[in-house]
GROMACS .gro file of N, CA and C in nm:
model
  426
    1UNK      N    1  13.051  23.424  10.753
    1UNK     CA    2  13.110  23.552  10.717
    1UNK      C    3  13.260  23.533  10.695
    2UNK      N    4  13.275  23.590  10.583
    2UNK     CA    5  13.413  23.559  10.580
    2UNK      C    6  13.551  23.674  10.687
    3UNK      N    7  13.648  23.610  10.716
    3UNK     CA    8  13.761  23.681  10.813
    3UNK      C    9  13.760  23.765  10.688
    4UNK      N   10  13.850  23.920  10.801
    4UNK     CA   11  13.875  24.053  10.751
    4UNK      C   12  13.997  24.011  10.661
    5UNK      N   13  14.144  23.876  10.671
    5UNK     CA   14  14.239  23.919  10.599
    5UNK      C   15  14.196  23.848  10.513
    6UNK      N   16  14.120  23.758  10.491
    6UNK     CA   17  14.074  23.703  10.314
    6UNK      C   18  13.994  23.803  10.254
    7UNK      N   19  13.927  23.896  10.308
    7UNK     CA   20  13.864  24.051  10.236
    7UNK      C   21  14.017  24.141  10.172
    8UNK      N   22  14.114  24.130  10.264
    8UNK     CA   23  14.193  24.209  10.203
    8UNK      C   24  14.277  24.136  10.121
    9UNK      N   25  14.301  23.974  10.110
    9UNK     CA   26  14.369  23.952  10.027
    9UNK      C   27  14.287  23.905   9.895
   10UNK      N   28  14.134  23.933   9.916
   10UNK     CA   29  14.097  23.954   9.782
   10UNK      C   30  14.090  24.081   9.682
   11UNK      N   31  14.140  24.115   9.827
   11UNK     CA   32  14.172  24.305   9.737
   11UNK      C   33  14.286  24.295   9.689
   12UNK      N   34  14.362  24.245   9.712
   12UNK     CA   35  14.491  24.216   9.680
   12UNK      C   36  14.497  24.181   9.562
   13UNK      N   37  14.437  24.083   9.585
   13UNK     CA   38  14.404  24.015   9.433
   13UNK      C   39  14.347  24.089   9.302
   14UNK      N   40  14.323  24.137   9.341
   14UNK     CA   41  14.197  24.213   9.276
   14UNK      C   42  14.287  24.324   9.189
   15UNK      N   43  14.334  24.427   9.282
   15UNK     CA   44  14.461  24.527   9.233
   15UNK      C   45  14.566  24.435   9.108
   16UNK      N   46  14.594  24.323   9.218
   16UNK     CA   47  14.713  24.250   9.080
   16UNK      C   48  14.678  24.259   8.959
   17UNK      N   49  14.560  24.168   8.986
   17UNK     CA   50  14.501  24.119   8.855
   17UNK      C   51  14.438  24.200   8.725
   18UNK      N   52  14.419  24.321   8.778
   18UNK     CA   53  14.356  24.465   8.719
   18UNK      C   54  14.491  24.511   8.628
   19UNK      N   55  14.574  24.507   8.723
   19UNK     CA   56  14.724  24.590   8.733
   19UNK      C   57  14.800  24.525   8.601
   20UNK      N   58  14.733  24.370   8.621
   20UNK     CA   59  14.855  24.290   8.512
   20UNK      C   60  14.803  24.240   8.399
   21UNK      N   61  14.655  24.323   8.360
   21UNK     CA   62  14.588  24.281   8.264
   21UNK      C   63  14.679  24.396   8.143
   22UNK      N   64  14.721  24.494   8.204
   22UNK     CA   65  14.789  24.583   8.052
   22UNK      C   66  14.914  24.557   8.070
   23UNK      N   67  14.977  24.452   8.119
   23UNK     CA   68  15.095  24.396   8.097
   23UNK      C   69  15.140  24.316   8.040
   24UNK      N   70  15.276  24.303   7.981
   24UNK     CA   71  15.314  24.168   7.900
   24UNK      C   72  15.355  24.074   8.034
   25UNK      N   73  15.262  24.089   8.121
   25UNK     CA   74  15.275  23.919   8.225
   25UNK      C   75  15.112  23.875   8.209
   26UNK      N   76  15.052  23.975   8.125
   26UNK     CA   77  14.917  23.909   8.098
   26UNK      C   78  14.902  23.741   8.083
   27UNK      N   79  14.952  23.684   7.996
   27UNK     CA   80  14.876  23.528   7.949
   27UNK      C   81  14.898  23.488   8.082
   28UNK      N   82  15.043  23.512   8.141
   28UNK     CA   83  15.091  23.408   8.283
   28UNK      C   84  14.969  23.433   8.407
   29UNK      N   85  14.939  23.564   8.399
   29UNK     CA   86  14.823  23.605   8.490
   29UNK      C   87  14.725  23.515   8.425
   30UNK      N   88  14.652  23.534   8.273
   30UNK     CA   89  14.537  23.491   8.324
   30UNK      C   90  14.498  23.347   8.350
   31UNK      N   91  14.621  23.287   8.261
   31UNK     CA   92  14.650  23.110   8.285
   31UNK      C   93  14.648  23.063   8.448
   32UNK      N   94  14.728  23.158   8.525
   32UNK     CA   95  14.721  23.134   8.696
   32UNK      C   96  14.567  23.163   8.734
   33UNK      N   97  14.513  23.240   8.719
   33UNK     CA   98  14.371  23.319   8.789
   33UNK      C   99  14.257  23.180   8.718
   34UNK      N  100  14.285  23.164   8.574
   34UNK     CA  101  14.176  23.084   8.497
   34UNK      C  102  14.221  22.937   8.662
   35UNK      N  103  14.327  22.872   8.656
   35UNK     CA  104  14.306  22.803   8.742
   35UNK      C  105  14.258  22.790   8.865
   36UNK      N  106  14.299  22.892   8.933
   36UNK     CA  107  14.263  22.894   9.055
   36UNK      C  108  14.123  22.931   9.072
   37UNK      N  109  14.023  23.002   8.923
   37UNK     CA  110  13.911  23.022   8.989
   37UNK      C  111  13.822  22.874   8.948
   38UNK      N  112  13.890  22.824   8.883
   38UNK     CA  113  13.788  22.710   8.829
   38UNK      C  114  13.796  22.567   8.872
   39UNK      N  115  13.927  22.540   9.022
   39UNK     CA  116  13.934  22.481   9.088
   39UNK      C  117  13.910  22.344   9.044
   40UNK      N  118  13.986  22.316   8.901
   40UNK     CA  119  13.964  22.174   8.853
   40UNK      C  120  13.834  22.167   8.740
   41UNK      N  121  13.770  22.225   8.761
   41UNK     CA  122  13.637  22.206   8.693
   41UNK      C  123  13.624  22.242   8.537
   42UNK      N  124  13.685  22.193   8.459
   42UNK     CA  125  13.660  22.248   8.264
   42UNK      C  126  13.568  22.375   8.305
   43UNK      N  127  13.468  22.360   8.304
   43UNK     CA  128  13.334  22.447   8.329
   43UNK      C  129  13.365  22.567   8.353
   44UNK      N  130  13.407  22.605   8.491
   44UNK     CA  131  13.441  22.673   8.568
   44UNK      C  132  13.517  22.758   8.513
   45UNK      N  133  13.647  22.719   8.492
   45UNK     CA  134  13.775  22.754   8.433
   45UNK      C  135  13.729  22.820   8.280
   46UNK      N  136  13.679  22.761   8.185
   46UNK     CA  137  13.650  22.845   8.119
   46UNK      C  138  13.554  22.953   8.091
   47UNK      N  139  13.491  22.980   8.199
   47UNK     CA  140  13.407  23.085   8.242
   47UNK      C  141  13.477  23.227   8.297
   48UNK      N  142  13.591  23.133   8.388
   48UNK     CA  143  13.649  23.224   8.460
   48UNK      C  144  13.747  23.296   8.296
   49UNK      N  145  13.800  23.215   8.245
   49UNK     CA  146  13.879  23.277   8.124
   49UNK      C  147  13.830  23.357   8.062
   50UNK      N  148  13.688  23.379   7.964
   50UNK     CA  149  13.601  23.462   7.940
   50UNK      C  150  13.581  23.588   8.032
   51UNK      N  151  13.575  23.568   8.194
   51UNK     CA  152  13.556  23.698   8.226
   51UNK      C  153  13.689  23.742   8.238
   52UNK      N  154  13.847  23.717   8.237
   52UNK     CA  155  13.980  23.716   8.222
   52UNK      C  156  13.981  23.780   8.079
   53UNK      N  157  13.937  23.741   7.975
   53UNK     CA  158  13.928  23.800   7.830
   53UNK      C  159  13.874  23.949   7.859
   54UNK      N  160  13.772  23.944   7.919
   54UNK     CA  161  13.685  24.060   7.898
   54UNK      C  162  13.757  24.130   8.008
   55UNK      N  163  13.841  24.110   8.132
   55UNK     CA  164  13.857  24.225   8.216
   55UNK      C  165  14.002  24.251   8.085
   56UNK      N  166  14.095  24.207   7.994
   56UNK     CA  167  14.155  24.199   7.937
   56UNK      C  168  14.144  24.312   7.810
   57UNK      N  169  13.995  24.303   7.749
   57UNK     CA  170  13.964  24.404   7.638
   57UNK      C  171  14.003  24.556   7.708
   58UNK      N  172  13.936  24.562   7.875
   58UNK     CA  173  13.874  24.673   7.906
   58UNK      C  174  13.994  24.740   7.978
   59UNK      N  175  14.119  24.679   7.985
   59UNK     CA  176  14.215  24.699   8.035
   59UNK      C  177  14.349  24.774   7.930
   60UNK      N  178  14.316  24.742   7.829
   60UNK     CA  179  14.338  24.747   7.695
   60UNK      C  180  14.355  24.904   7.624
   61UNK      N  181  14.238  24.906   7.666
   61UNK     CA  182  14.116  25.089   7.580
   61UNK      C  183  14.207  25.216   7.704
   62UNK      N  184  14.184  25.317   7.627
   62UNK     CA  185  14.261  25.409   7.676
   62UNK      C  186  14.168  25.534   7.751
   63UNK      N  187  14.205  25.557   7.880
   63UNK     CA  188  14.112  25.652   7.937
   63UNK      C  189  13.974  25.561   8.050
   64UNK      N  190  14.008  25.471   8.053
   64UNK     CA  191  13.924  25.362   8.123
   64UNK      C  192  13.916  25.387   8.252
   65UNK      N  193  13.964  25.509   8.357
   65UNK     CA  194  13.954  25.441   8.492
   65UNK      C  195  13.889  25.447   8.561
   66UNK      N  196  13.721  25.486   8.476
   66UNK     CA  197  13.619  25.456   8.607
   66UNK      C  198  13.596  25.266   8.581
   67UNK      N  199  13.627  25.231   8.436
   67UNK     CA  200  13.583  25.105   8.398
   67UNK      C  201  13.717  25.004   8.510
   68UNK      N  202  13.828  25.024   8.551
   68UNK     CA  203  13.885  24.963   8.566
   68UNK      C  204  13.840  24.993   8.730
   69UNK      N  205  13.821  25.108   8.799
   69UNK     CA  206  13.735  25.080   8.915
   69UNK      C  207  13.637  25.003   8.935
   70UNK      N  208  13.563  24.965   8.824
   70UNK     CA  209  13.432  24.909   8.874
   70UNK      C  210  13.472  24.727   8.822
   71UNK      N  211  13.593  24.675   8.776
   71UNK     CA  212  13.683  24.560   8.722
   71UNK      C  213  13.758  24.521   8.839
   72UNK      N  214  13.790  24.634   8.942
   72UNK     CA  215  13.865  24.613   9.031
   72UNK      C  216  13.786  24.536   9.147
   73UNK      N  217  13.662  24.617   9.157
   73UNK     CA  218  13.579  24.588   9.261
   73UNK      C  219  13.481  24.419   9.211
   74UNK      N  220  13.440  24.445   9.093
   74UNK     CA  221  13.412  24.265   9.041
   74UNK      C  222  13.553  24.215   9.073
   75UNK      N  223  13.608  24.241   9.043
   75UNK     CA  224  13.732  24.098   9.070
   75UNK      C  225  13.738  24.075   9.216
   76UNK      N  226  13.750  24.172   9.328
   76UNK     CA  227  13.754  24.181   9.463
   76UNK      C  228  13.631  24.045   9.546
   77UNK      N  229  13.512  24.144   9.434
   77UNK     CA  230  13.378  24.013   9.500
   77UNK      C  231  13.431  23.896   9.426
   78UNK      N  232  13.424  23.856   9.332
   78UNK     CA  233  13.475  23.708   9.288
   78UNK      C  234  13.598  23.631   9.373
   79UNK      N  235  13.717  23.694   9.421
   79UNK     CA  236  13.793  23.625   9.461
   79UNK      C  237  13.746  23.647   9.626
   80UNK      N  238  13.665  23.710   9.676
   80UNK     CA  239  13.616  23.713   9.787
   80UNK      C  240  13.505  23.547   9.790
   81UNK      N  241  13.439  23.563   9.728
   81UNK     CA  242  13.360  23.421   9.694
   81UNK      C  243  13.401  23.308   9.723
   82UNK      N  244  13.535  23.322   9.608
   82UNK     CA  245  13.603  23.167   9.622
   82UNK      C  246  13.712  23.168   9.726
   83UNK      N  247  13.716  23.276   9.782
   83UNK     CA  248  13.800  23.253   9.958
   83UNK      C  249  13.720  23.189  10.055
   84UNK      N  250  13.554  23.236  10.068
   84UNK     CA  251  13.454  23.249  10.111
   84UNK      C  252  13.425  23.051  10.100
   85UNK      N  253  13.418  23.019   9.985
   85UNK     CA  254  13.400  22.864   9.948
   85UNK      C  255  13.518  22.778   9.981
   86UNK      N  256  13.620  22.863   9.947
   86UNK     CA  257  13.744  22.732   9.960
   86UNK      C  258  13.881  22.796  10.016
   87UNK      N  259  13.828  22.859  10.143
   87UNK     CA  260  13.954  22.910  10.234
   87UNK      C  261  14.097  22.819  10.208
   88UNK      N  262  14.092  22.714  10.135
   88UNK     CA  263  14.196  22.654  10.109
   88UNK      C  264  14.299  22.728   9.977
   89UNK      N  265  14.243  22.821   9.918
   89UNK     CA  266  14.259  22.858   9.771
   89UNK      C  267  14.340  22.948   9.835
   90UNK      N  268  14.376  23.042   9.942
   90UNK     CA  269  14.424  23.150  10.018
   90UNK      C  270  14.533  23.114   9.997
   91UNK      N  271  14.645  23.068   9.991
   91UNK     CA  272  14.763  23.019   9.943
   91UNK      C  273  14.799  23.066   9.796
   92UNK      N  274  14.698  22.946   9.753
   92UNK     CA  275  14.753  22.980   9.550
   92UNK      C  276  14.701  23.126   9.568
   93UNK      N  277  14.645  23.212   9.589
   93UNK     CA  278  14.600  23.364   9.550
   93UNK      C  279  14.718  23.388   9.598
   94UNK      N  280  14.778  23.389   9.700
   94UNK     CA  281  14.926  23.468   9.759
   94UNK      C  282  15.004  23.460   9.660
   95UNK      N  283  15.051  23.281   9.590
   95UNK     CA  284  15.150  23.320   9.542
   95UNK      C  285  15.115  23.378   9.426
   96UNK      N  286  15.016  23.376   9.329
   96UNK     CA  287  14.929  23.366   9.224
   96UNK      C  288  14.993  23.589   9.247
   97UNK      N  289  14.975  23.646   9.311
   97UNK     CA  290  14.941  23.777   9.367
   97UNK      C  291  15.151  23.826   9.352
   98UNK      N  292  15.197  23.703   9.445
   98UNK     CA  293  15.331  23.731   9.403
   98UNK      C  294  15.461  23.710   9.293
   99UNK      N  295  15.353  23.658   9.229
   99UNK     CA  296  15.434  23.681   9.049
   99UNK      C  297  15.367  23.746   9.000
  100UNK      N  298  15.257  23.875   8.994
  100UNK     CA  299  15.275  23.926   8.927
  100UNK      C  300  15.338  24.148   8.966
  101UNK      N  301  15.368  24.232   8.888
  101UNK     CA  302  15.419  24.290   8.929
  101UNK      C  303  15.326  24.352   9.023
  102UNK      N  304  15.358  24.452   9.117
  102UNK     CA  305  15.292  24.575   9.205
  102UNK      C  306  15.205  24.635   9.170
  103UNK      N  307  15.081  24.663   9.200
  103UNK     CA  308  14.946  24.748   9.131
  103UNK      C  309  15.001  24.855   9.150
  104UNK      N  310  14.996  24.961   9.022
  104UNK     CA  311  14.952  25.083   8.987
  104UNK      C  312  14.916  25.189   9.111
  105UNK      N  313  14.889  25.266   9.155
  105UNK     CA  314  14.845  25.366   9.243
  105UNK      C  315  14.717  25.426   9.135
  106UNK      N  316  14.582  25.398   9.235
  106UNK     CA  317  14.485  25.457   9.149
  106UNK      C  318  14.513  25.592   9.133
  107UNK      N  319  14.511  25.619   9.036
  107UNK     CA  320  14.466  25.816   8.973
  107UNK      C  321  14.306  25.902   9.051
  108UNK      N  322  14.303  25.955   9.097
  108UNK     CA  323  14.190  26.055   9.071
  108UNK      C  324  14.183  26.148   8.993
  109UNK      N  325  14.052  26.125   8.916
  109UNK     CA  326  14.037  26.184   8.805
  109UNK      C  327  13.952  26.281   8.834
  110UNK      N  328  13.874  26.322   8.964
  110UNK     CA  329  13.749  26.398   8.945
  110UNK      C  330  13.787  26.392   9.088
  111UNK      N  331  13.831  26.566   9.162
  111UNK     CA  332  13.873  26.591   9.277
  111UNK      C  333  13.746  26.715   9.332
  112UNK      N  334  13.644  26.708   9.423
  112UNK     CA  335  13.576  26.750   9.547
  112UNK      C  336  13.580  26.825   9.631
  113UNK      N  337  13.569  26.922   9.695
  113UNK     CA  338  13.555  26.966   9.852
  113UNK      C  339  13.452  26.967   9.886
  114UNK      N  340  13.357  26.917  10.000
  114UNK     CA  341  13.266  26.953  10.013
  114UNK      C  342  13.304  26.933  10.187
  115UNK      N  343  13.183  27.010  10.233
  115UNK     CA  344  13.177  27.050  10.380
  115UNK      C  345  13.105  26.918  10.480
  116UNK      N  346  13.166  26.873  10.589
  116UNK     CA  347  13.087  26.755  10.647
  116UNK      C  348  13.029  26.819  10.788
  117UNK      N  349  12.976  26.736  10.826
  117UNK     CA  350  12.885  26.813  10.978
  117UNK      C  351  13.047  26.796  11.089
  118UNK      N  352  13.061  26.825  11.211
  118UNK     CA  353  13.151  26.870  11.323
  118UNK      C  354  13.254  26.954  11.228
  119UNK      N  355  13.235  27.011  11.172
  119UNK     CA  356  13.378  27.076  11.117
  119UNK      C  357  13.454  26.988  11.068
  120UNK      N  358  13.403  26.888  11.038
  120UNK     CA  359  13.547  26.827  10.910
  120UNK      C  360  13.526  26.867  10.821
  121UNK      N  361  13.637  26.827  10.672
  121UNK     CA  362  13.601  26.853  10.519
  121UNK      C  363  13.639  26.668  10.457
  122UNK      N  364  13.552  26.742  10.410
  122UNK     CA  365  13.547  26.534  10.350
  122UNK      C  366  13.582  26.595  10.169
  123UNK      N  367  13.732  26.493  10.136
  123UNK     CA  368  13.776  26.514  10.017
  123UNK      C  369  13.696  26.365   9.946
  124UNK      N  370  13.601  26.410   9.900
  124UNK     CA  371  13.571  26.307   9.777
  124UNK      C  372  13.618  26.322   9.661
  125UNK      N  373  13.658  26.177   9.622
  125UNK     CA  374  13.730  26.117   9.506
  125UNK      C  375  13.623  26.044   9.409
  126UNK      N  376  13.586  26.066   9.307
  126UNK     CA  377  13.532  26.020   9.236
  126UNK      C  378  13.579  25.828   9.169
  127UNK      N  379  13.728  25.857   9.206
  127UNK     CA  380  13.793  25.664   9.191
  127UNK      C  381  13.897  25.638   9.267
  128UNK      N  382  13.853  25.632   9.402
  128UNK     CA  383  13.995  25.564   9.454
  128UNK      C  384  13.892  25.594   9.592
  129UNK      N  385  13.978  25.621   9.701
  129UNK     CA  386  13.977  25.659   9.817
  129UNK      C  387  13.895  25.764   9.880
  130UNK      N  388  13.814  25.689   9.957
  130UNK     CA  389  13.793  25.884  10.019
  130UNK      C  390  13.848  25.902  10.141
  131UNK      N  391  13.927  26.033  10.199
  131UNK     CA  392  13.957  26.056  10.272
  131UNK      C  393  13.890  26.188  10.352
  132UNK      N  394  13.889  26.130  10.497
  132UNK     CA  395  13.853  26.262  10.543
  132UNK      C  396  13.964  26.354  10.662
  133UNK      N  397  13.968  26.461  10.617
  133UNK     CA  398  14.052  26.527  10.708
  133UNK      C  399  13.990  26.620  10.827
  134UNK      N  400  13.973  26.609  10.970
  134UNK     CA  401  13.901  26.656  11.013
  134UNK      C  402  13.961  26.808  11.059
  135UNK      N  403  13.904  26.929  11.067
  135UNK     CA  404  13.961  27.014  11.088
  135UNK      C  405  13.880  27.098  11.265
  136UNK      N  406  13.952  27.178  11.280
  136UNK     CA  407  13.916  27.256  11.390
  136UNK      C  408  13.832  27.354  11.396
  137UNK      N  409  13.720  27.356  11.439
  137UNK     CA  410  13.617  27.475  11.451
  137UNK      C  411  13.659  27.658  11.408
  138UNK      N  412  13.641  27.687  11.364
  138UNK     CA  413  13.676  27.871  11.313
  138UNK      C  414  13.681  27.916  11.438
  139UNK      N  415  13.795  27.995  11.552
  139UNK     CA  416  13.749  28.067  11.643
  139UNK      C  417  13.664  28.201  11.592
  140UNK      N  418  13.559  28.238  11.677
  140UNK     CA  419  13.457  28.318  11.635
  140UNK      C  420  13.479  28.429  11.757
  141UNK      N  421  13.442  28.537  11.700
  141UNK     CA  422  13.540  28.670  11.738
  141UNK      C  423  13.405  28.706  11.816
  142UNK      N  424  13.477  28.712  11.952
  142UNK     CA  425  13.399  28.713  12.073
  142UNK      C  426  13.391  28.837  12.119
   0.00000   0.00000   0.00000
C-alpha cells in the first residue's frame, strides 16, 4: 500500500500537470513528466508523451471542467503507480511539480443543497470538493 504523502504528492502532481497543460510552460512540462514517467525506457516514455498530447488537446478546448476533473484524477492514479513502483521517482516529481507554476483553484460549476441525516447539510459540488457543514438541530417549540 502505498504511504498517505506519496498519495498527496501525486495529487500534487496531478493539479501541476493539469494546471500547466494551458500554459506556455507546456513543452518544459511535458518533456519533464514524458521522463520521469518512462523511467529510461523509449517505450514507456513515448506512451507517456501520447497520453501528455492528449491531456494537452483536452486542456486546450474551452468549457472543459468536468473533462479536466476526470484528467486530473487519471493523472493522480498514474503518478500514484509510479510512486507505488519506484518510491525513488518522489524526488524528480517534487522538483518536476516545482517548476511549474501553482494550480488553478477548481471552479464549481454545478452548486447543491441537499439535506444529510443528524442535522447536517452536505454542499455537493458537482467538480471539486465536497464539503460538509454540520449544523444544529431546529429548537422545537415546546
Amino acid at each position: 500500500m502505498i504511504p498517505e504523502w506519496l498519495t498527496t504528492l501525486a495529487a500534487a502532481g496531478s493539479a501541476a500537470l493539469v494546471n500547466a497543460a494551458s500554459t506556455d510552460v507546456w513543452q518544459a512540462a511535458r518533456e519533464r513528466f514524458a521522463r520521469l514517467l518512462g523511467r529510461g525506457d523509449p517505450d514507456r516514455t513515448e506512451a507517456a508523451t501520447r497520453r501528455l498530447d492528449d491531456l494537452h488537446r483536452v486542456a486546450r478546448e474551452p468549457g472543459n471542467e468536468r473533462e479536466l476533473a476526470e484528467a486530473r484524477r487519471a493523472w493522480r492514479l498514474r503518478l500514484q503507480d509510479l510512486l507505488e513502483e519506484n518510491p525513488d521517482a518522489a524526488d524528480e516529481l517534487r522538483c518536476a511539480i516545482a517548476e511549474l507554476p501553482p494550480p488553478r483553484p477548481v471552479s464549481a460549476a454545478i452548486r447543491q443543497d441537499n439535506r444529510a441525516y443528524d442535522h447536517g447539510t452536505v454542499n455537493a459540488v458537482a467538480i471539486g470538493d465536497l464539503t460538509v457543514h454540520p449544523t444544529r438541530p431546529a429548537a422545537s417549540d415546546g
